Short mmCIF file of C-alpha atoms and ligand atoms in Angstrom, two decimals:
data_model
loop_
_atom_site.label_atom_id
_atom_site.label_comp_id
_atom_site.label_asym_id
_atom_site.label_seq_id
_atom_site.Cartn_x
_atom_site.Cartn_y
_atom_site.Cartn_z
CA MET A 4 -39.17 236.88 -96.26
CA SER A 5 -38.90 236.53 -100.00
CA ASN A 6 -41.89 237.16 -102.03
CA GLN A 7 -43.11 233.10 -103.04
CA ASP A 8 -46.66 232.88 -101.72
CA GLU A 9 -48.65 233.04 -104.14
CA LEU A 10 -51.84 234.39 -102.90
CA PHE A 11 -49.97 236.73 -99.61
CA ASN A 12 -46.85 238.82 -99.67
CA PRO A 13 -47.70 241.37 -96.66
CA LEU A 14 -44.67 243.51 -97.14
CA ASP A 15 -45.25 243.80 -100.47
CA PRO A 16 -45.19 247.62 -100.96
CA GLU A 17 -48.00 247.35 -103.40
CA VAL A 18 -50.19 245.11 -100.73
CA ILE A 19 -48.96 247.79 -98.02
CA ARG A 20 -50.52 250.25 -100.00
CA ASP A 21 -53.69 248.26 -100.74
CA PRO A 22 -53.73 245.05 -99.01
CA TYR A 23 -57.93 244.59 -99.28
CA PRO A 24 -57.94 243.05 -103.19
CA VAL A 25 -55.59 240.33 -101.62
CA TYR A 26 -57.35 239.52 -98.16
CA ARG A 27 -60.53 239.05 -100.52
CA ARG A 28 -58.98 236.92 -102.61
CA LEU A 29 -57.82 234.60 -99.98
CA ARG A 30 -61.00 234.86 -98.40
CA GLU A 31 -62.80 233.43 -101.55
CA GLU A 32 -60.10 231.35 -102.66
CA ASP A 33 -58.45 229.76 -99.25
CA PRO A 34 -60.05 231.33 -96.50
CA VAL A 35 -57.85 228.65 -93.93
CA HIS A 36 -54.38 229.24 -95.47
CA TRP A 37 -50.99 227.74 -95.02
CA HIS A 38 -48.47 230.12 -96.34
CA SER A 39 -45.71 227.91 -95.81
CA GLU A 40 -42.40 230.86 -96.15
CA LEU A 41 -44.33 232.17 -92.64
CA GLY A 42 -45.05 228.63 -91.66
CA ALA A 43 -48.59 230.04 -90.27
CA TRP A 44 -52.14 229.73 -90.90
CA VAL A 45 -53.90 232.64 -92.45
CA LEU A 46 -57.29 232.98 -91.32
CA THR A 47 -59.88 235.95 -93.43
CA ARG A 48 -63.23 235.10 -92.75
CA HIS A 49 -64.92 236.77 -90.15
CA ALA A 50 -66.28 233.67 -88.20
CA ASP A 51 -62.94 232.01 -88.10
CA CYS A 52 -60.86 235.30 -86.89
CA LEU A 53 -63.46 235.36 -84.11
CA GLN A 54 -63.61 232.05 -83.41
CA ALA A 55 -59.84 231.96 -82.43
CA LEU A 56 -59.70 235.56 -80.81
CA LYS A 57 -62.42 234.32 -78.34
CA ASN A 58 -60.53 230.91 -77.61
CA PRO A 59 -57.24 231.97 -76.54
CA ALA A 60 -56.80 228.17 -74.43
CA VAL A 61 -56.32 227.14 -78.27
CA PHE A 62 -55.45 230.10 -79.55
CA ALA A 63 -52.73 231.13 -77.55
CA ALA A 64 -50.94 234.86 -77.24
CA ASP A 65 -48.58 232.57 -75.01
CA PHE A 66 -46.30 231.12 -77.26
CA ARG A 67 -44.34 229.54 -73.62
CA LYS A 68 -46.93 226.92 -73.91
CA VAL A 69 -45.59 225.27 -77.03
CA GLY A 70 -42.41 225.50 -75.78
CA ILE A 71 -41.35 228.89 -77.68
CA PRO A 72 -39.82 231.32 -75.23
CA THR A 73 -41.19 234.62 -74.82
CA PRO A 74 -37.94 237.48 -74.74
CA GLY A 75 -38.24 239.46 -71.31
CA PRO A 76 -39.21 242.84 -72.94
CA LEU A 77 -42.28 240.86 -74.53
CA LEU A 78 -43.72 239.17 -71.13
CA SER A 79 -46.84 241.56 -70.64
CA LEU A 80 -50.41 241.37 -70.18
CA GLN A 81 -50.06 240.94 -74.17
CA THR A 82 -48.47 237.95 -73.99
CA LEU A 83 -49.89 236.12 -71.10
CA ASP A 84 -53.31 233.99 -71.53
CA PRO A 85 -56.15 233.63 -69.07
CA PRO A 86 -56.14 232.17 -66.33
CA ASP A 87 -52.63 233.83 -66.01
CA GLN A 88 -53.35 237.47 -67.37
CA THR A 89 -56.57 237.78 -65.80
CA PRO A 90 -55.27 239.15 -62.34
CA LEU A 91 -53.37 241.47 -64.62
CA ARG A 92 -56.27 242.14 -67.20
CA HIS A 93 -58.58 243.28 -64.31
CA PHE A 94 -56.38 245.82 -62.59
CA ALA A 95 -55.52 247.21 -65.83
CA ILE A 96 -59.59 247.47 -66.18
CA ASP A 97 -59.48 249.28 -62.55
CA ALA A 98 -56.60 251.53 -63.32
CA LEU A 99 -58.76 252.68 -66.37
CA ARG A 100 -61.87 252.86 -64.59
CA SER A 101 -59.93 255.02 -61.93
CA GLN A 102 -59.70 257.74 -64.24
CA ASP A 103 -62.12 260.73 -65.27
CA LEU A 104 -62.89 260.26 -69.31
CA GLY A 105 -64.69 263.27 -69.37
CA THR A 106 -61.98 265.28 -68.27
CA LEU A 107 -59.96 263.58 -70.94
CA GLU A 108 -62.15 264.51 -73.46
CA ARG A 109 -62.37 267.68 -72.42
CA ASN A 110 -58.69 267.84 -72.12
CA ALA A 111 -58.76 266.38 -75.92
CA GLU A 112 -60.68 269.24 -77.24
CA GLU A 113 -58.76 271.80 -75.82
CA ARG A 114 -55.60 269.63 -76.81
CA ALA A 115 -57.17 269.51 -80.85
CA ALA A 116 -58.05 273.15 -80.88
CA ARG A 117 -54.45 274.31 -79.93
CA LEU A 118 -52.93 272.73 -82.22
CA LEU A 119 -55.20 273.88 -84.75
CA ASP A 120 -54.53 276.90 -83.78
CA GLU A 121 -50.91 276.34 -84.28
CA ILE A 122 -51.12 275.04 -87.93
CA ALA A 123 -54.07 277.40 -88.68
CA GLY A 124 -51.67 280.24 -89.90
CA ARG A 125 -49.83 277.60 -92.80
CA ASP A 126 -50.93 276.79 -95.96
CA SER A 127 -50.30 273.01 -95.69
CA ILE A 128 -49.00 270.48 -93.09
CA ASN A 129 -48.14 266.95 -92.63
CA PHE A 130 -51.17 265.72 -90.72
CA VAL A 131 -49.47 262.95 -89.22
CA THR A 132 -46.66 264.66 -87.47
CA ASP A 133 -48.00 268.01 -87.21
CA PHE A 134 -51.49 266.78 -85.45
CA ALA A 135 -51.94 262.98 -85.38
CA THR A 136 -49.23 262.29 -83.33
CA PRO A 137 -48.76 265.29 -80.81
CA PHE A 138 -52.76 265.19 -80.19
CA THR A 139 -52.46 261.19 -79.34
CA LEU A 140 -49.37 261.22 -77.65
CA GLY A 141 -50.59 264.35 -75.38
CA THR A 142 -53.71 262.19 -74.45
CA ILE A 143 -51.85 259.19 -73.43
CA SER A 144 -49.51 261.24 -71.93
CA GLN A 145 -52.16 262.84 -69.89
CA LEU A 146 -53.90 259.81 -69.34
CA VAL A 147 -51.19 257.37 -67.65
CA GLY A 148 -49.93 260.54 -65.74
CA MET A 149 -46.46 260.42 -67.31
CA PRO A 150 -44.95 263.81 -69.28
CA PRO A 151 -44.67 263.18 -73.11
CA PRO A 152 -41.24 261.84 -73.97
CA GLU A 153 -38.33 264.37 -75.71
CA ALA A 154 -39.70 263.31 -79.67
CA ASP A 155 -35.60 263.53 -79.98
CA GLU A 156 -33.45 261.34 -82.55
CA GLU A 157 -32.95 258.41 -80.11
CA TRP A 158 -36.81 258.25 -79.50
CA ARG A 159 -37.51 258.46 -82.98
CA GLN A 160 -35.36 256.01 -83.41
CA ARG A 161 -36.26 253.66 -80.80
CA ASN A 162 -39.68 253.98 -81.67
CA ASP A 163 -39.45 253.19 -85.53
CA GLU A 164 -37.39 250.35 -84.35
CA LEU A 165 -39.76 249.37 -81.99
CA HIS A 166 -42.68 249.38 -85.06
CA ARG A 167 -40.52 247.25 -87.31
CA SER A 168 -40.54 244.68 -85.25
CA MET A 169 -44.05 244.45 -84.83
CA ASP A 170 -43.58 242.87 -88.25
CA ALA A 171 -40.73 240.49 -86.90
CA GLY A 172 -42.91 237.17 -87.84
CA LEU A 173 -42.66 238.55 -91.47
CA ASP A 174 -39.06 240.30 -90.97
CA PRO A 175 -36.93 238.17 -88.65
CA ASN A 176 -34.29 240.94 -88.35
CA SER A 177 -36.23 243.64 -86.97
CA GLU A 178 -36.63 241.21 -83.71
CA GLU A 179 -33.21 242.28 -81.87
CA ALA A 180 -33.63 246.13 -82.43
CA GLY A 181 -37.16 245.98 -81.44
CA LEU A 182 -36.83 244.29 -78.08
CA ALA A 183 -33.62 246.42 -77.16
CA ALA A 184 -36.50 249.26 -77.85
CA ARG A 185 -39.05 247.95 -76.02
CA GLN A 186 -36.63 247.31 -72.86
CA HIS A 187 -35.44 250.95 -73.63
CA PHE A 188 -39.12 252.33 -73.07
CA SER A 189 -40.12 249.47 -70.04
CA ASP A 190 -36.43 250.99 -68.25
CA PHE A 191 -38.54 254.76 -68.53
CA VAL A 192 -41.43 253.33 -67.53
CA GLY A 193 -39.99 251.57 -64.36
CA ARG A 194 -37.87 254.58 -63.47
CA TRP A 195 -41.05 256.66 -63.42
CA LEU A 196 -42.86 254.24 -61.51
CA ALA A 197 -40.07 254.07 -58.84
CA GLY A 198 -40.57 257.57 -58.65
CA GLY A 199 -43.92 257.42 -56.74
CA PRO A 200 -46.61 258.56 -59.32
CA THR A 201 -49.99 260.11 -58.14
CA GLU A 202 -51.35 261.07 -61.09
CA GLY A 203 -53.17 258.92 -64.05
CA ILE A 204 -52.95 255.01 -64.47
CA SER A 205 -49.25 255.34 -63.46
CA GLY A 206 -50.26 256.98 -60.00
CA PHE A 207 -53.18 254.06 -59.33
CA VAL A 208 -50.45 251.55 -60.64
CA ALA A 209 -48.04 252.63 -57.80
CA THR A 210 -50.27 253.36 -55.35
CA ASN A 211 -51.78 249.71 -55.82
CA ARG A 212 -48.98 248.01 -56.31
CA SER A 213 -49.07 245.41 -53.88
CA LYS A 214 -52.45 244.10 -55.12
CA VAL A 215 -50.82 242.24 -57.95
CA ASP A 216 -48.50 239.36 -57.87
CA TYR A 217 -46.16 240.01 -61.06
CA THR A 218 -42.92 240.95 -60.98
CA ASP A 219 -41.48 244.37 -61.95
CA ALA A 220 -40.74 243.44 -65.56
CA VAL A 221 -43.85 242.16 -66.43
CA LEU A 222 -45.59 245.15 -64.84
CA ASN A 223 -43.37 247.55 -66.39
CA ASN A 224 -44.01 246.16 -69.52
CA SER A 225 -47.48 245.70 -69.60
CA LEU A 226 -47.43 249.47 -68.56
CA ARG A 227 -45.00 250.37 -71.69
CA ALA A 228 -47.37 248.53 -73.54
CA PHE A 229 -50.09 250.33 -72.63
CA TRP A 230 -48.50 253.54 -72.83
CA HIS A 231 -47.20 252.84 -76.63
CA ALA A 232 -50.40 251.15 -77.81
CA GLY A 233 -51.91 254.47 -76.83
CA PHE A 234 -50.32 256.92 -79.20
CA GLU A 235 -49.08 254.97 -82.12
CA VAL A 236 -52.24 253.27 -83.08
CA PRO A 237 -54.58 255.40 -82.74
CA ALA A 238 -52.35 258.29 -84.46
CA ARG A 239 -52.12 255.83 -87.42
CA PHE A 240 -56.34 255.47 -86.95
CA LEU A 241 -56.66 259.36 -87.63
CA GLY A 242 -54.72 259.11 -90.65
CA ASN A 243 -56.49 256.39 -92.25
CA ALA A 244 -59.73 257.71 -90.66
CA LEU A 245 -58.68 261.10 -92.72
CA THR A 246 -57.94 260.13 -96.08
CA THR A 247 -60.83 257.47 -96.16
CA LEU A 248 -63.23 260.09 -95.42
CA LEU A 249 -61.62 262.73 -97.84
CA ASN A 250 -61.89 260.28 -100.66
CA ARG A 251 -65.56 260.83 -99.75
CA PRO A 252 -66.38 263.91 -99.36
CA GLU A 253 -69.99 263.76 -100.25
CA LEU A 254 -70.24 261.63 -96.85
CA LEU A 255 -69.11 264.22 -94.69
CA PRO A 256 -72.68 265.41 -93.77
CA GLN A 257 -73.41 262.04 -92.72
CA PHE A 258 -70.19 261.85 -90.74
CA PHE A 259 -70.83 265.10 -88.97
CA ALA A 260 -74.77 264.12 -88.23
CA ASP A 261 -73.43 260.87 -86.16
CA VAL A 262 -69.79 261.07 -85.61
CA ASP A 263 -70.09 257.96 -83.36
CA ALA A 264 -71.15 255.52 -85.87
CA GLY A 265 -68.91 257.19 -87.93
CA VAL A 266 -65.77 256.23 -86.38
CA GLU A 267 -66.87 252.71 -85.94
CA GLU A 268 -67.41 252.66 -89.42
CA LEU A 269 -64.03 253.93 -89.85
CA VAL A 270 -62.55 251.37 -87.70
CA ARG A 271 -64.09 248.59 -89.56
CA PHE A 272 -63.28 250.13 -93.08
CA SER A 273 -60.06 251.41 -92.24
CA GLY A 274 -58.42 250.40 -89.08
CA PRO A 275 -54.93 250.49 -88.23
CA VAL A 276 -54.29 246.87 -86.86
CA HIS A 277 -54.70 244.70 -89.76
CA VAL A 278 -53.41 241.29 -88.07
CA VAL A 279 -52.56 239.55 -84.99
CA SER A 280 -50.83 236.47 -84.24
CA ARG A 281 -51.44 233.48 -81.94
CA VAL A 282 -50.13 229.55 -81.74
CA CYS A 283 -52.32 226.44 -81.52
CA THR A 284 -52.03 224.78 -78.43
CA GLU A 285 -53.37 221.92 -79.55
CA ASP A 286 -54.39 220.07 -82.74
CA VAL A 287 -57.32 221.82 -84.03
CA THR A 288 -59.63 221.59 -87.34
CA ILE A 289 -61.02 224.66 -89.49
CA ASP A 290 -63.19 223.50 -92.24
CA ASP A 291 -61.53 220.45 -93.66
CA ARG A 292 -57.62 222.22 -92.50
CA ARG A 293 -56.11 220.50 -89.79
CA LEU A 294 -54.02 222.99 -87.69
CA ARG A 295 -51.31 221.17 -85.08
CA ARG A 296 -50.29 222.12 -82.23
CA GLY A 297 -47.40 224.54 -82.63
CA ASP A 298 -49.05 225.95 -85.41
CA MET A 299 -49.09 229.95 -85.72
CA VAL A 300 -52.01 231.47 -86.49
CA ILE A 301 -52.61 234.94 -88.68
CA ILE A 302 -55.65 236.47 -87.85
CA VAL A 303 -56.28 239.01 -90.23
CA LEU A 304 -58.80 241.29 -89.05
CA ALA A 305 -59.06 243.66 -91.48
CA ALA A 306 -59.96 240.88 -93.87
CA ALA A 307 -62.71 239.76 -91.26
CA ASN A 308 -63.89 243.37 -91.11
CA ARG A 309 -64.96 243.02 -94.95
CA ASP A 310 -66.44 239.70 -94.88
CA PRO A 311 -69.62 239.67 -97.10
CA ALA A 312 -70.73 236.80 -95.00
CA ARG A 313 -70.74 239.20 -91.68
CA PHE A 314 -71.38 242.66 -93.40
CA ASP A 315 -73.56 243.94 -96.05
CA ASP A 316 -71.83 245.57 -98.85
CA PRO A 317 -69.02 245.36 -96.94
CA GLU A 318 -66.39 246.88 -99.21
CA ASN A 319 -68.64 250.21 -99.22
CA LEU A 320 -68.16 253.26 -96.15
CA VAL A 321 -71.42 252.82 -94.44
CA LEU A 322 -70.88 255.71 -91.97
CA THR A 323 -74.51 254.94 -90.60
CA ARG A 324 -74.23 251.05 -90.50
CA SER A 325 -75.32 249.49 -87.35
CA PRO A 326 -75.17 247.38 -86.04
CA ASN A 327 -71.05 247.30 -86.67
CA PRO A 328 -69.61 243.79 -85.28
CA HIS A 329 -66.30 244.46 -86.46
CA LEU A 330 -63.14 243.15 -85.06
CA GLY A 331 -61.09 246.26 -85.20
CA PHE A 332 -60.58 246.18 -81.89
CA GLY A 333 -60.28 242.52 -81.48
CA ARG A 334 -62.09 240.51 -79.28
CA GLY A 335 -61.84 238.56 -75.82
CA ALA A 336 -59.37 238.10 -73.80
CA HIS A 337 -56.60 240.30 -75.69
CA SER A 338 -59.16 242.82 -76.97
CA CYS A 339 -58.35 246.48 -77.03
CA LEU A 340 -58.31 247.88 -73.55
CA GLY A 341 -57.81 251.62 -74.81
CA ASN A 342 -61.03 251.54 -77.48
CA ALA A 343 -63.08 254.17 -75.25
CA VAL A 344 -60.30 256.17 -75.40
CA ALA A 345 -59.19 255.86 -79.15
CA ARG A 346 -63.42 256.21 -79.64
CA ILE A 347 -63.12 259.50 -77.68
CA GLU A 348 -59.77 260.62 -79.44
CA ALA A 349 -61.44 260.61 -83.05
CA ARG A 350 -64.90 261.94 -81.97
CA VAL A 351 -63.18 264.88 -81.14
CA ALA A 352 -59.82 265.02 -83.56
CA LEU A 353 -62.00 264.32 -87.03
CA PRO A 354 -64.88 266.94 -86.40
CA ALA A 355 -62.59 269.23 -85.11
CA LEU A 356 -60.08 269.23 -87.61
CA LEU A 357 -62.89 269.21 -90.83
CA ARG A 358 -64.89 272.04 -88.96
CA ARG A 359 -62.01 274.21 -88.78
CA PHE A 360 -60.75 273.55 -92.11
CA PRO A 361 -63.37 272.68 -94.57
CA ASP A 362 -61.50 273.18 -97.80
CA LEU A 363 -58.95 270.50 -96.39
CA ARG A 364 -57.56 268.33 -99.07
CA ILE A 365 -54.72 265.66 -99.54
CA ASP A 366 -51.96 267.86 -101.45
CA GLY A 367 -48.98 265.58 -102.31
CA GLU A 368 -47.70 261.75 -101.81
CA LEU A 369 -49.19 260.08 -99.20
CA ALA A 370 -46.12 257.95 -97.56
CA TRP A 371 -46.80 254.36 -95.96
CA TRP A 372 -44.78 252.81 -92.78
CA GLU A 373 -43.76 249.97 -94.17
CA ASN A 374 -45.40 247.96 -91.58
CA ALA A 375 -47.88 245.05 -92.36
CA THR A 376 -49.31 244.26 -88.84
CA LEU A 377 -50.04 248.26 -88.35
CA ARG A 378 -51.31 249.74 -91.34
CA GLY A 379 -50.95 253.81 -91.64
CA HIS A 380 -49.20 256.45 -93.21
CA SER A 381 -46.09 258.17 -92.25
CA ALA A 382 -46.69 261.47 -94.36
CA ILE A 383 -50.15 262.67 -95.08
CA PRO A 384 -49.39 266.41 -97.03
CA VAL A 385 -52.64 268.36 -96.35
CA ALA A 386 -53.60 271.87 -98.19
CA LEU A 387 -55.45 273.74 -95.27
CA HIS A 388 -57.12 275.91 -97.07
CA GLY A 389 -58.88 276.95 -100.50
CA GLU A 390 -57.32 277.05 -103.77
CA PRO A 391 -55.44 280.89 -103.18
CA ALA A 392 -57.73 283.33 -105.46
CA ALA A 393 -56.38 283.73 -109.20
CA VAL A 394 -54.08 286.53 -109.65
CA ARG A 395 -55.59 289.08 -111.81
C1 LIG B 423 -58.18 253.11 -83.11
C2 LIG B 423 -56.94 253.15 -82.06
C3 LIG B 423 -56.97 251.66 -81.88
C4 LIG B 423 -57.25 250.47 -82.65
C5 LIG B 423 -57.77 250.40 -83.89
C6 LIG B 423 -56.63 249.36 -81.45
C7 LIG B 423 -56.79 248.20 -81.51
C8 LIG B 423 -56.48 247.01 -81.20
C9 LIG B 423 -56.49 245.44 -81.19
C10 LIG B 423 -56.97 245.05 -82.23
C11 LIG B 423 -56.15 245.20 -79.97
C12 LIG B 423 -56.32 243.43 -79.72
C13 LIG B 423 -54.69 242.99 -79.92
C14 LIG B 423 -54.71 241.40 -79.86
O1 LIG B 423 -55.82 240.37 -79.95
O2 LIG B 423 -53.56 240.44 -80.04
C15 LIG B 423 -55.92 245.67 -79.14
C16 LIG B 423 -54.86 245.57 -77.87
C17 LIG B 423 -54.63 246.43 -77.07
N1 LIG B 423 -54.93 248.15 -77.16
FE1 LIG B 423 -55.61 249.13 -78.58
N2 LIG B 423 -56.33 249.98 -80.28
C18 LIG B 423 -56.49 251.58 -80.44
C19 LIG B 423 -56.14 252.24 -79.63
C20 LIG B 423 -55.57 252.26 -78.32
C21 LIG B 423 -55.39 253.00 -77.18
C22 LIG B 423 -55.83 254.08 -77.44
C23 LIG B 423 -55.11 252.44 -76.11
C24 LIG B 423 -54.56 252.79 -74.54
C25 LIG B 423 -55.08 253.60 -74.07
C26 LIG B 423 -54.73 250.57 -76.54
C27 LIG B 423 -53.89 249.89 -75.44
C28 LIG B 423 -54.24 248.16 -76.10
C29 LIG B 423 -53.73 247.64 -74.92
C30 LIG B 423 -53.31 247.78 -73.45
C31 LIG B 423 -54.00 246.18 -75.68
C32 LIG B 423 -53.55 244.58 -74.91
C33 LIG B 423 -54.66 244.31 -74.34
C34 LIG B 423 -54.35 242.67 -73.97
O3 LIG B 423 -53.70 242.27 -74.55
O4 LIG B 423 -54.72 242.27 -73.12
N3 LIG B 423 -55.20 250.57 -77.58
N4 LIG B 423 -55.73 247.18 -79.73
#
């Protein structure tokens, strides 16, 4: 995409580093913005985003409804809408309910403690690769009942390609490799399910396969989507949350006093999923703008989460904020299935890290993934211990 739109160039490196001023301008100046280069409407007000999320019959995730084919590796519970999606979504909810989240939380605590022990002897780490990713990958692997993949070069490359392709609407060049990566991971999941797993969510799926009437491809893709969303998104969230908290160290006592409220506010303030996309299945009016059947709609959750019409003092981190009707986990038929797991991971990992290393601080340049859809850091260099005492 060239950078021609006056208001919104999501892949501009400066916007990737800090998109919030742009979101604010969009919300104030043109909240139902036609982006001619993207060929899409951009929604930034909380009320409009919520309306779109809650109405999949009109704002569909299933683009086939307007004649746009969905490539095979993308067909999953994320790209079907009710009623087609409903039995699969219920199946996924049943699979989650079959798991003991109390045990998952205790194991997450042990995993965090182990990882912190491993890094404790070092002066500095990259929080993303040395803690957040192994922590969330270990947690989701246990939940799904699949071994964590070998993080070899091929895995890293496929993973990277899949992430880039989340911005395929902005950068069509990324699409093909992203589809191949999805297929690769779905095949991996398919082989795992065929082996008759007994543990975790994959055990539930293998045992109860006959209760849902979907093709193996749709089922494999859905489990792959769950598994993949289950480590990358919370890892990015932990990084965003950590940098946000380290910017406001005076708020840490408040965070420790009510971690759950704090995590909720961190999802609102610095959640990783910035946009989700839908397509209009019929003509619809928002404000005085006429959206036509077939038009793409970009729902900017991260802009909605700072809408002053919905939140007092929205640009401020208020760790005690309640109620907190943020859209960081989406809403409606596609809302986040892993929100309980994500909340557990954050309330375990962040206090464990910050209590273990009270002098922890950013120590170097932050690096961002070049993603507009899923915002987060590729590197967060942190020093773990206090300043070394001056040598006399
Ligand atoms: C802080 C961490 C997380 C955030 C902010 C987050 C956010 C979101 C959002 C905004 C959506 C809605 C997408 C849409 O409307 O198109 C979503 C969907 C989803 N999330 Fe999460 N997520 C997180 C962690 C997780 C975890 C840990 C899992 C799995 C254990 C997970 C699994 C899913 C799945 C499977 C969907 C698709 C649901 C559907 O389309 O029916 N997420 N997530």
